[in-house]
Amino acid sequence: MKPSQKIALLLAMGLSLSLYGCSQQKAGVNSARKTIRLNDEKRGNLTRPRLALDLITYRETDIAATAASILSVHLEETATELFMPVNIRWKNEHASGREALFYTQTMLREQRGFLLLYTPELMLQDIRDRRNLEQEMVPVAMLAREPICFVVRTQSGFGTVQDLQDAIRGGQKLCVAGSTVSGGLDTLRFIHLLGLPEDGFTYLPCTDTTPVHAVLSGQADVACVPILQAMNHVDKLRRLTVSAAHETQLQLGSNWLCILAPAQLPDSNPDFWYNTFLEFSNSLLWKRYCSENCWINTYLSADEVRLFLESQRAYLSSLL
């Protein structure tokens, strides 16, 4: 075969492969469009083939924020026939979480599809607003707990909780730091978990920095932080051993994450969401994130979550 013939043959083969690739790509696109059309016809909703699903969360840097990011990916992979897209709605205009609660009420009134990533901070604000969100929504699942601890600088001279209490008795006014608003969840933890008198400290809410940084920089004497943050600075921080009652430890010793849904979520049913979150809690991705962030993967079903939230609400209400 002459060189010119070989070149012509190679060009012909390249063209045929290119045309084949284009035809396959076109076939793939057409197949995807056909699947979407068939799904929409099955649902009988051609005018609005998909409902956007909002994940409402309070903070952008806590357990709920991380879970929202992972969950949005999981839902887009498993629930595309029902919801597209899945949007994360960060609602932190009010540091107390009130904006997230207001937005939730708006979504309920408009009967739009959404899920709320519910935390103890939001529950505490809900109690203060004299509402009961759990009566307006359906608990779906609990996903995890994030244990918290108290830390001081290694060179601070405070080695135990007793040292802090003795300093207060000696007339020293401590500065304590947390990530919640003044009078919020972390304030309650300093009083009821750590055992500090309410008039023995001033509280520093860390909005522009972190409680760990506040302690390391000398702005605060002690901080309330997730255990992972303490472990990341083990050479500079000392964790304090807390000897509070078991019930107090159980109720205040961790940040929990629950999922609430509207009682009538469009285009879905409770069983769908129960199965979705059970599958999510057992996924390798979620288990890996729990392990990496020192979270406890404590999946609870809807009925178990309802009982837990009732207990938590009663306890927090008693503290207020």
Short mmCIF file of C-alpha atoms in Angstrom, two decimals:
data_model
loop_
_atom_site.label_atom_id
_atom_site.label_comp_id
_atom_site.label_asym_id
_atom_site.label_seq_id
_atom_site.Cartn_x
_atom_site.Cartn_y
_atom_site.Cartn_z
CA MET A 1 0.00 0.00 0.00
CA LYS A 2 1.32 3.39 -0.99
CA PRO A 3 1.96 6.02 1.71
CA SER A 4 -0.75 8.23 0.27
CA GLN A 5 -3.22 5.33 0.52
CA LYS A 6 -2.25 4.68 4.16
CA ILE A 7 -2.80 8.33 5.03
CA ALA A 8 -6.19 8.31 3.33
CA LEU A 9 -7.18 5.12 5.19
CA LEU A 10 -6.15 6.61 8.57
CA LEU A 11 -8.10 9.78 7.87
CA ALA A 12 -11.15 7.76 6.93
CA MET A 13 -10.89 5.69 10.10
CA GLY A 14 -10.50 8.85 12.24
CA LEU A 15 -13.52 10.43 10.61
CA SER A 16 -15.63 7.32 11.18
CA LEU A 17 -14.59 7.17 14.86
CA SER A 18 -15.36 10.85 15.26
CA LEU A 19 -18.80 10.41 13.70
CA TYR A 20 -19.38 7.35 15.88
CA GLY A 21 -18.41 9.30 19.01
CA CYS A 22 -20.71 12.17 18.08
CA SER A 23 -23.56 9.76 17.38
CA GLN A 24 -23.00 8.05 20.74
CA GLN A 25 -22.91 11.38 22.56
CA LYS A 26 -26.09 12.46 20.80
CA ALA A 27 -27.71 9.13 21.63
CA GLY A 28 -26.72 9.57 25.28
CA VAL A 29 -28.23 13.07 25.42
CA ASN A 30 -31.39 11.89 23.69
CA SER A 31 -31.64 8.94 26.07
CA ALA A 32 -31.32 11.25 29.08
CA ARG A 33 -33.95 13.59 27.66
CA LYS A 34 -36.26 10.65 27.00
CA THR A 35 -35.81 9.39 30.57
CA ILE A 36 -36.63 12.83 31.98
CA ARG A 37 -39.67 13.14 29.69
CA LEU A 38 -40.96 9.70 30.65
CA ASN A 39 -40.49 10.45 34.33
CA ASP A 40 -42.31 13.74 33.98
CA GLU A 41 -45.16 12.14 32.03
CA LYS A 42 -45.42 9.50 34.73
CA ARG A 43 -45.69 12.27 37.31
CA GLY A 44 -48.21 14.09 35.14
CA ASN A 45 -46.53 17.45 35.55
CA LEU A 46 -45.19 18.74 32.26
CA THR A 47 -45.59 22.44 33.08
CA ARG A 48 -43.26 22.19 36.09
CA PRO A 49 -41.25 19.01 35.57
CA ARG A 50 -39.10 19.46 38.65
CA LEU A 51 -39.49 21.02 42.08
CA ALA A 52 -36.45 22.68 43.57
CA LEU A 53 -35.68 21.35 47.04
CA ASP A 54 -34.20 23.77 49.55
CA LEU A 55 -31.97 22.62 52.41
CA ILE A 56 -32.28 25.31 55.08
CA THR A 57 -29.35 25.57 57.46
CA TYR A 58 -28.22 28.12 60.00
CA ARG A 59 -24.44 28.24 60.06
CA GLU A 60 -21.88 27.82 57.30
CA THR A 61 -19.17 26.33 59.49
CA ASP A 62 -20.77 23.76 61.79
CA ILE A 63 -22.02 20.18 61.62
CA ALA A 64 -25.21 21.26 59.83
CA ALA A 65 -23.26 23.19 57.18
CA THR A 66 -21.03 20.23 56.38
CA ALA A 67 -23.99 17.88 56.35
CA ALA A 68 -25.90 20.17 53.99
CA SER A 69 -23.09 20.08 51.44
CA ILE A 70 -22.81 16.28 51.54
CA LEU A 71 -26.56 15.78 51.65
CA SER A 72 -27.20 17.96 48.61
CA VAL A 73 -24.90 15.74 46.55
CA HIS A 74 -26.58 12.59 47.87
CA LEU A 75 -30.09 13.87 47.12
CA GLU A 76 -29.20 15.00 43.61
CA GLU A 77 -27.92 11.50 42.94
CA THR A 78 -30.85 9.63 44.49
CA ALA A 79 -33.86 11.91 44.12
CA THR A 80 -33.46 13.51 40.70
CA GLU A 81 -36.81 12.14 39.55
CA LEU A 82 -38.47 14.21 42.28
CA PHE A 83 -36.30 17.25 42.89
CA MET A 84 -33.92 19.23 40.75
CA PRO A 85 -32.01 21.19 41.73
CA VAL A 86 -31.20 20.86 45.42
CA ASN A 87 -30.34 24.29 46.85
CA ILE A 88 -28.60 25.05 50.14
CA ARG A 89 -30.07 28.11 51.84
CA TRP A 90 -27.68 29.64 54.39
CA LYS A 91 -29.79 31.76 56.74
CA ASN A 92 -27.51 33.50 59.21
CA GLU A 93 -28.51 37.16 58.94
CA HIS A 94 -29.44 37.00 62.62
CA ALA A 95 -26.71 35.32 64.64
CA SER A 96 -29.29 33.61 66.86
CA GLY A 97 -30.69 31.55 63.98
CA ARG A 98 -33.93 33.51 63.90
CA GLU A 99 -33.56 34.21 60.18
CA ALA A 100 -33.51 30.47 59.45
CA LEU A 101 -36.69 30.07 61.50
CA PHE A 102 -38.39 32.98 59.72
CA TYR A 103 -37.47 31.53 56.33
CA THR A 104 -38.82 28.14 57.41
CA GLN A 105 -42.16 29.72 58.35
CA THR A 106 -42.30 31.43 54.95
CA MET A 107 -41.67 28.15 53.16
CA LEU A 108 -44.36 26.45 55.22
CA ARG A 109 -46.91 29.12 54.31
CA GLU A 110 -46.03 28.87 50.62
CA GLN A 111 -46.11 25.04 50.77
CA ARG A 112 -42.79 24.72 49.00
CA GLY A 113 -40.47 21.73 49.11
CA PHE A 114 -37.70 22.00 51.68
CA LEU A 115 -35.91 20.27 54.52
CA LEU A 116 -34.66 21.97 57.68
CA LEU A 117 -31.36 20.94 59.24
CA TYR A 118 -32.42 21.37 62.85
CA THR A 119 -29.92 21.96 65.67
CA PRO A 120 -30.11 22.76 69.40
CA GLU A 121 -29.33 26.41 68.64
CA LEU A 122 -32.43 26.67 66.45
CA MET A 123 -34.54 24.88 69.05
CA LEU A 124 -33.39 27.27 71.78
CA GLN A 125 -34.31 30.29 69.65
CA ASP A 126 -37.65 28.68 68.80
CA ILE A 127 -38.37 28.28 72.52
CA ARG A 128 -37.44 31.90 73.17
CA ASP A 129 -39.80 32.97 70.37
CA ARG A 130 -42.57 30.99 72.14
CA ARG A 131 -43.14 28.70 69.17
CA ASN A 132 -42.95 24.96 68.70
CA LEU A 133 -41.62 24.15 65.25
CA GLU A 134 -41.79 20.41 65.87
CA GLN A 135 -45.60 20.67 65.96
CA GLU A 136 -45.66 22.26 62.50
CA MET A 137 -43.21 19.88 60.85
CA VAL A 138 -42.46 16.16 60.67
CA PRO A 139 -39.26 14.79 62.21
CA VAL A 140 -37.52 12.55 59.67
CA ALA A 141 -34.22 11.44 61.20
CA MET A 142 -31.31 12.28 63.46
CA LEU A 143 -27.99 11.99 61.66
CA ALA A 144 -25.22 12.70 64.15
CA ARG A 145 -23.94 14.27 67.35
CA GLU A 146 -20.89 16.53 67.64
CA PRO A 147 -19.39 16.32 71.16
CA ILE A 148 -18.17 19.58 72.68
CA CYS A 149 -15.53 20.28 75.33
CA PHE A 150 -13.95 23.17 77.25
CA VAL A 151 -10.35 24.24 76.66
CA VAL A 152 -7.81 26.60 78.24
CA ARG A 153 -4.30 27.55 77.17
CA THR A 154 -1.72 25.02 78.31
CA GLN A 155 0.29 27.79 80.00
CA SER A 156 -2.71 29.55 81.54
CA GLY A 157 -2.36 28.12 85.04
CA PHE A 158 -5.87 26.65 84.89
CA GLY A 159 -5.55 22.87 85.06
CA THR A 160 -9.02 21.92 86.28
CA VAL A 161 -12.56 23.25 86.50
CA GLN A 162 -11.90 23.76 90.22
CA ASP A 163 -9.10 26.20 89.33
CA LEU A 164 -11.57 28.29 87.34
CA GLN A 165 -14.12 28.25 90.14
CA ASP A 166 -11.46 29.18 92.72
CA ALA A 167 -10.35 32.11 90.55
CA ILE A 168 -13.92 33.41 90.44
CA ARG A 169 -14.28 33.03 94.19
CA GLY A 170 -11.08 35.02 94.53
CA GLY A 171 -12.68 37.91 92.68
CA GLN A 172 -11.43 37.26 89.16
CA LYS A 173 -13.92 37.85 86.35
CA LEU A 174 -13.25 35.26 83.66
CA CYS A 175 -13.78 35.80 79.96
CA VAL A 176 -15.30 32.80 78.22
CA ALA A 177 -15.73 32.31 74.47
CA GLY A 178 -18.24 30.37 72.41
CA SER A 179 -19.69 30.27 68.90
CA THR A 180 -23.31 31.00 69.86
CA VAL A 181 -24.88 34.33 70.78
CA SER A 182 -24.64 35.75 74.30
CA GLY A 183 -27.21 34.00 76.46
CA GLY A 184 -27.40 31.17 73.94
CA LEU A 185 -26.46 27.52 74.02
CA ASP A 186 -22.79 27.95 74.91
CA THR A 187 -23.64 30.34 77.74
CA LEU A 188 -25.89 27.66 79.21
CA ARG A 189 -23.05 25.16 78.86
CA PHE A 190 -20.64 27.32 80.86
CA ILE A 191 -23.20 27.60 83.64
CA HIS A 192 -24.68 24.09 83.75
CA LEU A 193 -21.89 21.89 82.35
CA LEU A 194 -18.82 23.70 83.59
CA GLY A 195 -20.47 24.91 86.78
CA LEU A 196 -19.45 28.58 86.54
CA PRO A 197 -21.66 31.11 88.35
CA GLU A 198 -23.53 33.34 85.92
CA ASP A 199 -22.09 36.51 87.46
CA GLY A 200 -18.54 35.11 87.45
CA PHE A 201 -17.76 35.54 83.76
CA THR A 202 -18.30 37.70 80.71
CA TYR A 203 -19.22 35.92 77.50
CA LEU A 204 -17.44 36.59 74.19
CA PRO A 205 -19.52 35.53 71.17
CA CYS A 206 -17.09 34.68 68.37
CA THR A 207 -18.61 35.91 65.12
CA ASP A 208 -15.51 37.15 63.31
CA THR A 209 -13.11 34.59 64.80
CA THR A 210 -13.27 31.19 66.50
CA PRO A 211 -13.41 30.39 70.22
CA VAL A 212 -10.11 28.51 69.86
CA HIS A 213 -8.41 31.61 68.44
CA ALA A 214 -9.91 33.73 71.23
CA VAL A 215 -8.24 31.52 73.82
CA LEU A 216 -4.92 31.18 72.00
CA SER A 217 -4.70 34.95 71.47
CA GLY A 218 -5.43 35.67 75.12
CA GLN A 219 -8.82 37.29 74.50
CA ALA A 220 -10.58 34.58 76.53
CA ASP A 221 -9.63 32.36 79.46
CA VAL A 222 -11.69 29.34 78.43
CA ALA A 223 -13.66 28.31 75.34
CA CYS A 224 -16.44 25.91 74.47
CA VAL A 225 -15.53 24.10 71.23
CA PRO A 226 -16.18 20.88 69.28
CA ILE A 227 -13.74 18.16 70.29
CA LEU A 228 -12.07 18.13 66.85
CA GLN A 229 -10.97 21.76 67.25
CA ALA A 230 -9.38 20.92 70.59
CA MET A 231 -7.57 17.94 69.08
CA ASN A 232 -6.17 20.11 66.29
CA HIS A 233 -4.38 22.24 68.92
CA VAL A 234 -3.49 19.57 71.43
CA ASP A 235 -0.01 21.05 71.96
CA LYS A 236 -1.38 24.48 72.90
CA LEU A 237 -4.70 23.71 74.58
CA ARG A 238 -5.72 21.69 77.62
CA ARG A 239 -9.13 20.02 77.76
CA LEU A 240 -10.95 20.33 81.06
CA THR A 241 -12.64 17.32 82.63
CA VAL A 242 -16.30 18.04 83.32
CA SER A 243 -18.08 16.28 86.18
CA ALA A 244 -21.66 17.40 85.52
CA ALA A 245 -24.62 15.09 86.11
CA HIS A 246 -25.29 12.43 83.46
CA GLU A 247 -28.57 14.07 82.37
CA THR A 248 -26.85 17.44 81.92
CA GLN A 249 -24.07 15.81 79.90
CA LEU A 250 -26.63 14.03 77.77
CA GLN A 251 -28.66 17.16 77.03
CA LEU A 252 -25.91 19.80 76.67
CA GLY A 253 -22.74 17.86 75.89
CA SER A 254 -23.07 17.76 72.11
CA ASN A 255 -24.44 19.52 69.07
CA TRP A 256 -27.01 17.26 67.44
CA LEU A 257 -28.36 17.34 63.89
CA CYS A 258 -31.94 16.37 63.02
CA ILE A 259 -33.89 16.63 59.77
CA LEU A 260 -37.39 18.14 59.78
CA ALA A 261 -39.74 18.19 56.79
CA PRO A 262 -43.09 19.89 56.14
CA ALA A 263 -46.05 17.74 57.10
CA GLN A 264 -47.13 17.79 53.45
CA LEU A 265 -43.98 17.78 51.36
CA PRO A 266 -44.96 18.07 47.66
CA ASP A 267 -44.40 15.10 45.38
CA SER A 268 -43.19 12.81 48.12
CA ASN A 269 -44.21 10.72 51.10
CA PRO A 270 -42.76 10.00 54.55
CA ASP A 271 -41.48 6.56 53.63
CA PHE A 272 -39.41 8.03 50.81
CA TRP A 273 -37.61 10.39 53.18
CA TYR A 274 -37.20 7.81 55.93
CA ASN A 275 -35.55 5.41 53.49
CA THR A 276 -33.45 8.18 51.92
CA PHE A 277 -31.92 9.25 55.22
CA LEU A 278 -31.43 5.72 56.45
CA GLU A 279 -29.47 5.04 53.26
CA PHE A 280 -27.56 8.31 53.67
CA SER A 281 -26.57 7.52 57.27
CA ASN A 282 -25.19 4.16 56.13
CA SER A 283 -23.26 5.57 53.17
CA LEU A 284 -19.48 5.32 53.20
CA LEU A 285 -19.23 9.06 52.48
CA TRP A 286 -21.20 10.04 55.58
CA LYS A 287 -19.42 7.52 57.80
CA ARG A 288 -16.07 8.88 56.61
CA TYR A 289 -17.08 12.46 57.38
CA CYS A 290 -18.30 11.43 60.83
CA SER A 291 -14.99 9.73 61.53
CA GLU A 292 -12.89 12.63 60.23
CA ASN A 293 -14.82 15.24 62.23
CA CYS A 294 -15.16 13.22 65.46
CA TRP A 295 -18.94 13.10 65.09
CA ILE A 296 -21.01 10.24 66.46
CA ASN A 297 -23.14 8.66 63.76
CA THR A 298 -26.33 8.35 65.82
CA TYR A 299 -29.09 7.66 63.33
CA LEU A 300 -32.57 7.79 64.86
CA SER A 301 -35.81 7.02 63.07
CA ALA A 302 -38.73 9.47 62.93
CA ASP A 303 -40.49 8.17 66.06
CA GLU A 304 -37.22 8.11 68.01
CA VAL A 305 -36.42 11.66 66.88
CA ARG A 306 -39.84 12.87 68.01
CA LEU A 307 -39.27 11.52 71.52
CA PHE A 308 -35.74 12.95 71.61
CA LEU A 309 -36.88 16.42 70.54
CA GLU A 310 -39.66 16.42 73.15
CA SER A 311 -37.11 15.58 75.84
CA GLN A 312 -34.61 18.17 74.59
CA ARG A 313 -37.26 20.90 74.40
CA ALA A 314 -38.48 20.18 77.92
CA TYR A 315 -34.92 20.32 79.28
CA LEU A 316 -33.93 23.56 77.50
CA SER A 317 -37.22 25.18 78.52
CA SER A 318 -36.51 24.32 82.15
CA LEU A 319 -33.12 26.08 81.95
CA LEU A 320 -34.73 29.25 80.63
#
